[in-house]
XYZ file of C-alpha atoms in Angstrom:
737
model
C 0.000 0.000 0.000
C 1.270 3.404 -0.883
C 1.108 5.768 2.061
C -0.233 9.249 1.339
C 2.212 12.049 1.758
C 1.785 14.202 4.833
C 2.400 17.899 4.343
C 3.434 19.932 7.355
C 3.802 23.726 7.408
C 7.264 25.091 7.718
C 8.386 26.808 10.897
C 7.960 30.526 10.822
C 9.799 32.143 13.668
C 8.707 35.756 14.146
C 11.187 38.497 14.829
C 10.846 39.254 18.492
C 11.926 42.616 19.898
C 11.769 42.233 23.604
C 12.359 45.134 25.994
C 14.998 44.738 28.624
C 13.265 43.035 31.483
C 14.476 41.330 34.589
C 12.451 38.179 34.621
C 12.192 36.210 37.835
C 13.997 32.919 37.844
C 11.740 30.055 36.854
C 12.251 26.865 38.779
C 10.722 23.767 37.347
C 9.318 21.427 39.965
C 11.571 18.487 40.518
C 10.152 15.265 39.100
C 9.414 12.533 41.583
C 12.350 10.352 42.453
C 12.532 7.454 40.088
C 11.566 4.272 41.907
C 12.945 0.903 40.995
C 9.870 0.305 38.826
C 11.051 3.071 36.453
C 14.228 1.269 35.512
C 13.952 0.321 31.850
C 13.886 -3.442 32.316
C 10.681 -4.318 30.561
C 8.943 -7.637 30.288
C 7.912 -9.199 27.007
C 4.256 -8.307 27.687
C 5.133 -4.643 28.251
C 7.059 -4.444 24.979
C 4.222 -6.158 23.086
C 1.709 -3.700 24.515
C 3.910 -0.743 23.592
C 4.427 -1.959 20.026
C 0.698 -2.577 19.551
C -0.190 0.853 20.960
C 2.349 2.516 18.661
C 1.102 0.574 15.626
C -2.492 1.549 16.409
C -1.497 5.202 16.780
C 0.348 5.244 13.464
C -2.555 3.489 11.749
C -4.918 6.086 13.209
C -2.921 9.091 11.991
C -2.500 7.448 8.567
C -6.256 6.843 8.185
C -7.084 10.347 9.408
C -4.620 11.924 6.952
C -5.860 9.727 4.119
C -9.467 10.740 4.901
C -8.525 14.428 4.887
C -9.305 15.070 8.554
C -8.271 18.543 9.774
C -6.530 17.245 12.922
C -5.193 13.726 12.343
C -3.091 13.827 15.510
C -6.327 13.754 17.563
C -6.796 10.235 16.192
C -3.241 9.365 17.251
C -3.869 10.595 20.794
C -7.157 8.672 20.979
C -5.400 5.433 20.082
C -3.168 5.861 23.133
C -5.996 7.002 25.406
C -8.039 3.825 24.836
C -4.983 1.534 24.819
C -5.043 -1.185 27.489
C -3.227 -4.502 27.912
C -6.608 -6.310 27.763
C -8.369 -6.349 24.383
C -11.814 -6.321 26.009
C -10.977 -3.157 27.942
C -9.836 -1.465 24.697
C -13.160 -2.285 23.063
C -15.270 -1.104 25.993
C -13.273 2.119 26.439
C -13.603 2.743 22.710
C -17.379 2.299 22.778
C -17.759 4.546 25.808
C -15.440 7.169 24.287
C -17.343 7.310 20.996
C -20.660 7.526 22.845
C -19.411 10.300 25.117
C -17.899 12.233 22.207
C -21.147 11.980 20.255
C -23.257 13.317 23.130
C -20.727 16.040 23.959
C -20.473 17.121 20.342
C -24.263 17.391 20.057
C -24.362 19.533 23.194
C -21.646 21.829 21.848
C -23.507 22.248 18.550
C -26.655 23.239 20.445
C -25.057 25.578 22.998
C -22.289 27.502 21.229
C -24.172 29.077 18.259
C -27.174 30.078 20.377
C -25.085 31.758 23.116
C -22.049 32.945 21.155
C -23.063 36.615 21.536
C -23.270 36.304 25.321
C -19.875 34.989 26.477
C -20.845 35.051 30.140
C -23.950 32.907 29.547
C -22.035 30.605 27.208
C -19.314 30.086 29.807
C -21.933 29.321 32.453
C -23.805 26.917 30.169
C -20.674 24.982 29.187
C -19.465 24.854 32.794
C -22.857 23.608 34.003
C -22.840 20.893 31.341
C -19.379 19.700 32.387
C -20.363 19.729 36.062
C -23.616 17.851 35.425
C -21.917 15.146 33.371
C -19.246 14.799 36.069
C -21.950 14.232 38.698
C -23.508 11.512 36.543
C -20.147 9.823 36.024
C -19.411 9.771 39.760
C -22.815 8.199 40.338
C -21.808 5.171 38.263
C -18.416 3.975 39.611
C -17.941 1.508 36.753
C -16.042 1.910 33.458
C -19.327 3.117 31.968
C -18.784 6.357 33.881
C -16.128 7.214 31.284
C -18.889 7.945 28.742
C -20.561 10.489 31.055
C -17.266 12.162 31.918
C -16.225 12.362 28.268
C -19.593 13.823 27.281
C -18.794 16.578 29.757
C -15.328 17.707 28.838
C -15.828 17.088 25.099
C -18.077 20.151 25.193
C -15.135 22.082 26.605
C -12.715 20.716 23.998
C -15.047 21.595 21.115
C -16.924 24.592 22.473
C -14.307 26.887 24.012
C -11.981 27.062 20.952
C -15.005 27.736 18.721
C -16.438 30.771 20.526
C -14.872 33.137 17.975
C -16.120 31.075 14.996
C -19.477 29.643 16.094
C -20.608 28.966 12.533
C -17.941 26.269 12.186
C -18.978 24.402 15.337
C -20.887 21.692 13.449
C -17.933 20.925 11.168
C -15.600 20.899 14.183
C -17.834 18.496 16.137
C -18.223 16.146 13.161
C -14.481 16.172 12.484
C -13.675 15.435 16.123
C -16.152 12.543 16.206
C -14.668 11.113 13.018
C -11.093 11.468 14.340
C -12.053 9.850 17.636
C -13.794 7.073 15.732
C -10.716 6.425 13.577
C -8.515 6.286 16.673
C -10.892 3.859 18.394
C -11.179 1.751 15.235
C -7.409 1.521 14.856
C -6.851 0.601 18.503
C -9.637 -1.987 18.410
C -8.300 -3.642 15.265
C -4.690 -3.822 16.421
C -5.338 -4.915 20.006
C -8.022 -7.436 18.941
C -6.197 -9.029 16.002
C -2.510 -8.864 16.934
C -1.729 -11.166 19.872
C -4.989 -10.306 21.674
C -4.793 -10.492 25.441
C -8.068 -11.817 26.817
C -9.672 -10.792 30.082
C -10.179 -14.468 30.894
C -6.918 -14.866 32.794
C -7.486 -11.799 34.979
C -11.179 -12.459 35.608
C -10.756 -16.166 36.344
C -7.719 -15.480 38.503
C -9.687 -12.934 40.502
C -12.655 -15.303 40.745
C -10.472 -18.124 42.034
C -8.684 -15.796 44.433
C -12.036 -14.595 45.779
C -13.205 -18.173 46.322
C -9.839 -19.049 47.850
C -9.990 -16.136 50.290
C -13.564 -17.065 51.200
C -12.492 -20.676 51.768
C -9.536 -19.510 53.855
C -11.843 -17.380 55.992
C -14.137 -20.330 56.657
C -11.145 -22.591 57.304
C -9.857 -20.073 59.841
C -13.287 -20.107 61.475
C -13.287 -23.897 61.662
C -9.755 -23.918 63.102
C -10.677 -21.094 65.515
C -8.056 -18.731 64.082
C -8.315 -14.998 63.470
C -9.501 -14.395 59.906
C -9.217 -10.607 59.829
C -6.879 -10.509 56.825
C -9.114 -12.907 54.888
C -12.174 -10.748 55.609
C -10.521 -7.643 54.167
C -9.235 -9.504 51.103
C -12.659 -10.965 50.292
C -14.305 -7.526 50.261
C -11.520 -6.048 48.116
C -11.603 -8.967 45.671
C -15.364 -8.657 45.184
C -15.170 -4.921 44.431
C -12.273 -5.372 41.982
C -14.095 -8.192 40.234
C -17.270 -6.143 39.905
C -15.434 -3.292 38.152
C -13.334 -5.574 35.924
C -16.339 -7.648 34.849
C -17.879 -4.602 33.164
C -15.495 -5.246 30.252
C -16.456 -8.928 29.856
C -19.127 -8.433 27.121
C -16.416 -6.815 24.953
C -13.821 -9.576 25.375
C -12.323 -11.439 22.418
C -12.679 -14.946 23.905
C -15.638 -17.126 24.918
C -15.549 -15.319 28.246
C -18.063 -12.801 26.909
C -20.745 -15.517 26.872
C -20.238 -16.100 30.609
C -20.952 -12.528 31.724
C -24.249 -13.443 33.407
C -22.631 -16.293 35.348
C -19.747 -14.069 36.456
C -22.132 -11.357 37.670
C -24.263 -13.935 39.494
C -21.166 -15.396 41.130
C -20.105 -11.953 42.340
C -23.463 -11.501 44.048
C -23.408 -14.960 45.636
C -19.864 -14.601 46.954
C -20.788 -11.206 48.373
C -23.813 -12.779 50.073
C -21.486 -15.270 51.788
C -19.724 -12.474 53.667
C -22.402 -11.794 56.322
C -23.006 -15.531 56.659
C -19.336 -16.162 57.369
C -19.248 -13.312 59.864
C -22.405 -14.636 61.512
C -21.016 -18.166 61.836
C -17.830 -16.766 63.330
C -19.809 -14.793 65.901
C -22.054 -17.734 66.849
C -19.046 -19.964 67.418
C -17.438 -17.290 69.558
C -20.643 -17.081 71.637
C -20.763 -20.868 72.062
C -17.145 -20.874 73.204
C -17.914 -18.190 75.767
C -20.968 -20.156 76.950
C -19.314 -23.304 78.238
C -16.908 -24.095 75.417
C -17.360 -25.377 71.874
C -19.423 -28.618 71.940
C -17.939 -31.793 70.469
C -20.668 -32.210 67.827
C -20.085 -28.637 66.582
C -16.337 -29.227 66.441
C -16.848 -32.475 64.519
C -19.055 -30.665 62.000
C -16.420 -27.982 61.469
C -13.724 -30.607 60.966
C -15.837 -32.231 58.270
C -16.684 -28.910 56.664
C -13.103 -27.880 55.851
C -12.330 -30.691 53.357
C -15.801 -30.366 51.815
C -14.968 -26.813 50.752
C -12.172 -28.048 48.477
C -14.366 -30.469 46.492
C -15.499 -29.771 42.909
C -19.158 -29.082 42.238
C -20.279 -32.671 41.558
C -18.584 -34.226 44.568
C -19.638 -31.377 46.853
C -23.276 -31.833 45.883
C -23.058 -35.615 46.401
C -21.711 -35.213 49.938
C -24.015 -32.369 50.915
C -26.859 -34.598 52.288
C -24.533 -36.234 54.811
C -23.225 -32.834 55.868
C -26.770 -31.525 56.214
C -27.772 -34.477 58.369
C -24.925 -33.668 60.713
C -26.008 -30.018 60.680
C -29.628 -30.928 61.514
C -28.391 -32.955 64.460
C -27.202 -29.745 66.109
C -30.841 -28.884 66.846
C -32.258 -32.422 66.891
C -33.843 -34.422 69.712
C -30.521 -35.510 71.238
C -29.325 -31.929 71.493
C -32.642 -30.862 73.009
C -32.382 -33.567 75.675
C -28.808 -32.647 76.587
C -29.598 -28.928 76.814
C -33.072 -29.171 78.330
C -32.282 -26.627 81.024
C -30.147 -24.263 78.930
C -32.395 -22.375 76.491
C -29.614 -19.902 75.628
C -27.335 -22.673 74.355
C -30.258 -24.082 72.354
C -30.899 -20.716 70.738
C -27.208 -20.332 69.898
C -27.335 -23.707 68.163
C -30.446 -22.693 66.224
C -28.751 -19.477 65.114
C -25.550 -21.323 64.160
C -27.432 -23.999 62.219
C -29.463 -21.338 60.415
C -26.362 -19.470 59.235
C -24.389 -22.625 58.405
C -27.248 -24.010 56.318
C -27.432 -20.822 54.260
C -23.646 -20.847 53.960
C -23.581 -24.402 52.586
C -26.218 -23.586 49.963
C -24.457 -20.362 48.971
C -21.050 -22.008 48.661
C -22.432 -24.862 46.550
C -24.118 -22.348 44.273
C -20.814 -20.495 43.826
C -18.989 -23.736 42.984
C -21.630 -24.625 40.394
C -21.375 -21.184 38.824
C -17.596 -21.523 38.636
C -18.000 -24.848 36.828
C -20.510 -23.253 34.434
C -17.990 -20.526 33.617
C -15.391 -23.152 32.714
C -17.912 -24.850 30.425
C -18.753 -21.541 28.784
C -15.066 -20.833 28.145
C -14.785 -24.136 26.314
C -17.608 -23.105 23.984
C -20.355 -25.230 25.548
C -23.793 -23.603 25.952
C -24.378 -21.929 29.284
C -27.240 -23.308 31.412
C -30.168 -20.958 31.879
C -30.314 -19.544 35.386
C -32.702 -16.930 36.754
C -30.842 -13.645 37.076
C -31.050 -11.862 40.394
C -32.363 -8.321 40.203
C -31.629 -6.482 43.455
C -33.692 -3.363 43.997
C -30.971 -0.738 44.098
C -27.356 -0.130 43.075
C -24.761 -2.739 43.959
C -21.994 -0.210 44.646
C -21.784 2.538 47.243
C -22.729 5.861 45.680
C -22.185 9.244 47.304
C -24.435 11.853 45.696
C -23.224 14.584 48.052
C -19.567 14.210 47.075
C -20.571 13.897 43.413
C -22.430 17.217 43.605
C -19.533 18.846 45.443
C -17.063 17.613 42.809
C -19.321 19.024 40.096
C -19.418 22.354 41.928
C -15.603 22.441 42.092
C -15.386 21.810 38.333
C -17.981 24.535 37.731
C -16.033 27.119 39.759
C -12.662 26.213 38.196
C -14.011 26.581 34.663
C -15.730 29.866 35.483
C -12.533 31.262 37.032
C -10.626 30.543 33.808
C -13.454 31.951 31.675
C -13.674 35.112 33.779
C -9.948 35.774 33.374
C -10.244 35.004 29.670
C -13.156 37.420 29.144
C -11.723 40.243 31.273
C -8.211 40.181 29.798
C -8.881 38.971 26.262
C -6.046 36.455 26.642
C -5.861 34.400 23.426
C -5.082 31.193 25.325
C -8.041 31.484 27.684
C -9.788 28.699 25.778
C -6.899 26.313 26.488
C -7.005 27.149 30.201
C -10.763 26.529 30.422
C -10.377 23.226 28.557
C -7.630 21.951 30.830
C -9.501 23.028 33.968
C -12.503 21.000 32.807
C -10.405 17.942 31.962
C -8.420 17.833 35.189
C -11.393 18.499 37.460
C -13.042 15.481 35.809
C -10.066 13.092 35.582
C -9.288 12.850 39.286
C -12.681 13.614 40.848
C -13.104 10.078 42.228
C -10.166 10.546 44.643
C -10.527 11.805 48.206
C -7.775 14.360 47.581
C -7.161 14.858 43.837
C -4.573 17.609 44.311
C -1.437 15.403 44.600
C -2.413 13.579 41.406
C -3.067 16.866 39.573
C 0.243 18.303 40.787
C 2.052 15.148 39.674
C 0.450 15.420 36.241
C 1.497 19.068 36.093
C 5.090 18.241 37.018
C 5.443 15.535 34.363
C 3.797 17.808 31.787
C 6.391 20.471 32.532
C 9.192 17.981 32.091
C 7.730 16.926 28.742
C 7.935 20.463 27.353
C 11.523 20.234 26.036
C 10.643 17.052 24.141
C 7.453 18.645 22.819
C 9.404 21.675 21.644
C 11.930 19.396 19.957
C 9.164 17.667 18.028
C 7.106 20.698 17.085
C 10.004 23.006 16.193
C 12.701 20.689 14.833
C 11.640 17.143 13.963
C 8.127 17.347 12.524
C 8.994 19.981 9.887
C 11.390 17.380 8.442
C 8.626 14.768 8.087
C 7.434 14.187 4.510
C 5.593 10.830 4.682
C 4.376 8.128 7.038
C 7.703 6.314 7.205
C 9.647 9.325 8.429
C 6.852 10.136 10.891
C 7.119 6.634 12.317
C 10.901 6.909 12.522
C 10.684 10.256 14.315
C 8.037 9.155 16.829
C 9.194 5.585 17.505
C 12.041 6.174 20.020
C 10.047 8.257 22.498
C 6.642 6.664 21.921
C 7.826 3.056 22.218
C 9.766 3.735 25.402
C 6.921 5.628 27.052
C 4.428 3.011 25.847
C 6.340 0.329 27.728
C 6.148 2.435 30.886
C 2.386 2.865 30.326
C 2.026 -0.915 30.210
C 3.524 -1.122 33.706
C 0.949 -0.278 36.431
C 3.601 1.204 38.726
C 4.663 3.833 36.175
C 1.531 4.591 34.167
C 0.833 7.666 36.333
C 4.126 9.257 35.236
C 4.364 8.005 31.648
C 0.869 9.068 30.564
C 1.194 12.791 31.354
C 4.670 12.862 29.828
C 3.418 11.228 26.629
C 0.280 13.355 26.464
C 2.412 16.462 26.924
C 4.429 15.471 23.860
C 1.413 14.419 21.785
C -0.496 17.579 22.663
C 2.118 19.662 20.872
C 1.768 17.620 17.677
C -1.741 19.036 17.208
C -0.168 22.435 16.557
C 0.945 21.149 13.162
C -2.668 20.409 12.294
C -3.572 24.058 12.883
C -0.493 25.567 11.190
C 0.793 27.025 14.448
C 4.212 25.372 14.563
C 6.198 28.338 15.811
C 7.831 29.217 19.094
C 5.348 31.921 20.088
C 2.307 29.721 19.499
C 3.959 26.848 21.309
C 4.743 28.899 24.411
C 1.276 30.459 24.424
C -0.393 27.086 24.065
C 1.627 25.506 26.863
C 1.068 28.498 29.138
C -2.686 28.180 28.648
C -2.639 24.479 29.399
C -0.481 24.886 32.499
C -2.658 27.738 33.750
C -5.759 25.555 33.446
C -4.114 22.716 35.362
C -2.951 25.140 38.050
C -6.451 26.625 38.490
C -7.968 23.123 38.662
C -5.507 22.172 41.422
C -6.070 25.358 43.457
C -9.866 25.289 43.259
C -9.896 21.587 44.085
C -7.659 22.240 47.086
C -10.002 24.942 48.383
C -13.321 23.208 47.718
C -13.003 19.502 47.173
C -10.015 17.901 48.915
C -10.892 15.748 51.928
C -8.941 13.364 54.116
C -9.230 9.603 54.307
C -10.601 9.805 57.849
C -13.346 12.224 56.754
C -14.327 9.927 53.880
C -14.347 6.914 56.192
C -16.766 8.563 58.576
C -18.960 9.645 55.654
C -19.123 6.081 54.331
C -19.977 4.876 57.828
C -22.844 7.361 58.159
C -24.211 6.249 54.791
C -24.372 2.731 56.230
C -26.199 3.979 59.329
C -28.780 5.792 57.195
C -29.459 2.635 55.230
C -29.686 0.517 58.372
C -32.190 3.016 59.766
C -34.203 2.641 56.573
C -34.121 -1.163 56.826
C -35.233 -1.061 60.455
C -38.220 1.216 59.792
C -39.533 -0.360 56.583
C -42.122 -3.013 57.378
C -41.227 -5.046 54.288
C -37.987 -4.224 52.440
C -39.178 -6.288 49.435
C -35.949 -7.165 47.666
C -33.814 -4.412 49.116
C -31.878 -6.806 51.313
C -29.614 -8.236 48.617
C -28.793 -4.782 47.231
C -27.899 -3.586 50.726
C -25.584 -6.538 51.360
C -23.785 -5.939 48.062
C -23.345 -2.248 48.815
C -22.145 -2.991 52.330
C -19.458 -5.388 51.061
C -18.349 -2.651 48.672
C -18.172 -0.189 51.574
C -15.934 -2.577 53.494
C -13.605 -2.614 50.481
C -13.685 1.196 50.352
C -12.980 1.581 54.057
C -9.997 -0.790 54.233
C -7.483 1.332 52.200
C -8.695 4.552 53.837
C -8.181 3.163 57.323
C -4.719 1.955 56.265
C -3.942 5.397 54.797
C -4.863 6.977 58.138
C -2.275 4.898 59.960
C -4.382 1.822 60.672
C -7.168 3.524 62.613
C -9.707 6.306 62.183
C -11.197 7.970 65.292
C -14.819 6.859 65.564
C -14.453 4.216 62.835
C -13.181 0.963 64.374
C -11.811 -1.483 61.836
C -14.479 -4.136 62.504
C -17.406 -1.691 62.657
C -18.206 -2.089 58.968
C -18.403 -5.862 59.312
C -20.620 -5.486 62.370
C -22.928 -3.149 60.437
C -23.027 -5.705 57.633
C -24.193 -8.388 60.090
C -26.781 -6.035 61.592
C -28.155 -5.301 58.136
C -28.396 -8.992 57.283
C -30.246 -9.653 60.552
C -32.661 -6.753 59.938
C -33.388 -8.002 56.423
C -34.033 -11.537 57.706
C -36.263 -10.317 60.525
C -38.308 -8.045 58.279
C -38.782 -10.798 55.688
C -40.375 -13.258 58.194
C -41.997 -10.742 60.530
C -45.451 -11.049 58.958
C -45.422 -14.863 59.211
C -44.985 -14.985 62.997
C -47.800 -15.376 65.533
C -49.267 -12.200 67.004
C -47.581 -12.825 70.363
C -44.166 -12.900 68.646
C -44.914 -9.903 66.416
C -46.016 -7.598 69.228
C -42.541 -6.742 70.641
C -40.873 -6.508 67.204
C -42.368 -3.125 66.290
C -41.020 -1.289 69.359
C -37.687 -3.097 68.966
C -37.175 -2.029 65.353
C -38.265 1.534 66.140
C -35.754 1.672 68.998
C -32.979 0.435 66.677
C -33.934 3.123 64.154
C -33.909 5.829 66.851
C -30.437 4.772 67.994
C -29.143 4.801 64.411
C -30.678 8.224 63.812
C -28.937 9.512 66.936
C -25.613 8.203 65.628
C -26.183 9.893 62.271
C -27.082 13.221 63.861
C -24.259 12.955 66.423
C -26.534 13.941 69.283
C -24.958 14.114 72.761
C -25.038 10.758 74.484
C -25.575 8.848 71.232
C -21.939 7.844 70.942
C -20.628 5.959 73.948
C -17.347 4.116 73.544
C -17.636 2.252 70.241
C -21.150 3.610 69.602
C -22.696 1.388 72.268
C -26.514 1.282 72.055
C -28.629 2.186 75.113
C -29.493 -0.394 77.744
C -33.204 -0.026 76.945
C -32.519 -1.565 73.551
C -31.138 -4.697 75.254
C -34.347 -4.991 77.243
C -36.416 -4.823 74.064
C -34.250 -7.476 72.407
C -34.666 -9.843 75.350
C -38.409 -9.151 75.357
C -38.588 -10.009 71.646
C -36.710 -13.273 72.238
C -38.978 -14.158 75.138
C -42.065 -13.318 73.078
C -40.896 -15.565 70.246
C -40.322 -18.474 72.642
C -43.641 -17.975 74.400
C -45.497 -17.851 71.079
C -44.367 -21.417 70.359
C -44.528 -22.716 73.940
C -47.484 -24.930 73.103
C -45.518 -26.677 70.351
C -42.763 -27.580 72.778
C -40.057 -26.361 70.426
C -39.339 -23.705 67.821
C -40.550 -24.973 64.435
C -38.288 -24.561 61.372
C -40.288 -21.543 60.148
C -39.342 -19.685 63.346
C -35.611 -20.381 63.033
C -34.882 -17.359 60.770
C -36.504 -15.000 63.264
C -34.655 -16.613 66.175
C -31.356 -16.417 64.295
C -31.947 -12.750 63.396
C -32.806 -11.760 66.971
C -29.799 -13.641 68.323
C -27.630 -11.969 65.726
C -28.867 -8.500 66.658
C -28.246 -9.181 70.334
C -24.753 -10.500 69.683
C -23.852 -7.607 67.374
C -25.287 -4.839 69.534
C -24.462 -6.276 72.963
C -21.661 -8.858 72.545
C -20.688 -8.728 76.238
C -24.178 -8.689 77.733
C -24.978 -11.438 80.264
C -27.166 -14.373 79.284
C -30.835 -13.361 79.603
C -33.421 -15.220 81.664
C -35.521 -17.082 79.099
C -38.482 -19.439 79.627
C -37.019 -22.947 79.273
C -40.301 -24.608 78.407
C -40.528 -22.889 75.041
C -37.409 -24.619 73.770
C -37.784 -27.934 75.521
C -39.758 -30.955 74.397
C -40.195 -31.972 78.036
C -43.775 -31.071 79.003
C -43.106 -31.226 82.737
C -42.936 -27.992 84.650
C -39.465 -26.908 85.658
C -38.551 -24.872 88.708
């Protein structure tokens, strides 16, 4: 194929007559110290990724030049923006980027011509659009959020440079969409056809690690060891898997046909978390109440090897395991514990949680086997998909709105300076303020990341000047362009393929590529280059300063905010008479909150005042108990239902006091009032009395008994054993003293 010739304008250096001025010394910020990860010893995978990214970029600029696009280097930059070691991630990012660019371009076409004669209103409209799209993106927390964010700052990229020529806005928007599309097409073709790297290895590895951590947690429980590290890993694995699995439908392998099974497995593994925590607590209570019984210890010893079995063998041995589980609350156990109703209730609660745990684990093992069959090309079995009522991830609308407000103010500051001074590079400053307020808005404190980006952009300026002023004017065709770009682009591409260095390599590479666009606009001279870079740096600086003043928060502040979100939801669960499907969504969100809290607590030195490390897990167990109690509340006899209403209202009042921070609400580790313990004991006594005539709690009452025991153990773990009527849990009809 004959490559079309690329024509670049020659450098025209103006004659500058500068007055004698004493300029202050300019000190570039020192780049971060190079860690060991920056040493150029790349793996084969990193070199392959870099070569593929470079090939896609060159293909993109070739196609854009051949199609007569006004700014072919936008296509080159897009090819690097969507580049990813996983082919499925490249496809999904490409789809989201095209969708966001399309929506943003349409908004720019509607806003700019109608408000071009009112620069203040136009600035406000564009800033409000960027802020609104940023809020929507922060409300998603999956890779899909990229489309919302891009729809926001695409308006800034298209709209601000076109304020002086509003009649060309449609052509500009169409050209940008076409250039973005060519970049996405090139990246998709190269990364999908040339040594494609499937998501299967990462997803399956994370799935197996999640199951392994869950198994290790249960093994620690059976061996009576501390499983704190396993608990934190399980929550983190589930959250990582949920975000990564968004790319599965775009993968190049058979993995894309298993997306439903992977999503279902995420939900089932997440549902195991409160069950594991509940089993751990019940065993701890049994140990404190006379030691762990021999039959319980024998069941745990048999449970550990069962967890390692494949799906078929595990299902075959489940009946024998269930028979041993039923014996915990059978006639022999009732006879031995005739005078100890508390021990009987602990056994009922333990058996209830263990039974649910066995079913949940077996379901996860079956789903894992189905995924393996789907990867081999076999048809996936039809399974009913769970549809929880509510989002599965923790969403913070308040912080999303505050981040949008910070972006709004930063853009308006740049626009105000631009309008008041008539600075030609005001458009570049407003664009960069919009981009950088959006890029890092998901962080607690985005300022260090913005400052790091600024520092690496500054250090890229000499290389950008070398390209725009010296090398690119010598380029006459595609081959010389490839030869000129290859040394820097291939080296930086290898650093981008390394997770430890992508944060430094990307801004450096984007700083170089951003200067190449000047050739598209015939502005390849020193004055234009310095003006352009000054506008970009000013926008980044304003974004950092406004974010510092309005948006930056500490890890401890975020931890307490996440905790209060949990309390508000627990209050809602306690007051709703019938949650109707909200329980599963809450459990999934709570597991995600545990994963969000763990790194923040670690960042704060291992502890956050008012946020104990195990509080999130305790809140998770409380939520599971509230969901279980609300789901069976209407099926209980009237005598058992009567004390439940005041109990749930009292729990809601205590949670509301914690949220509001009223005096006396927080005592020690947020200890609930003693009156709540009295209501819990009254509810337990009412449940036992309601079934006194039957001589024992029937199976339909076990979920309520387990939920009430769980609430008592979670809210009052050190409370003394209550005085309960023994007759209600004893088959012996004789009166007891």
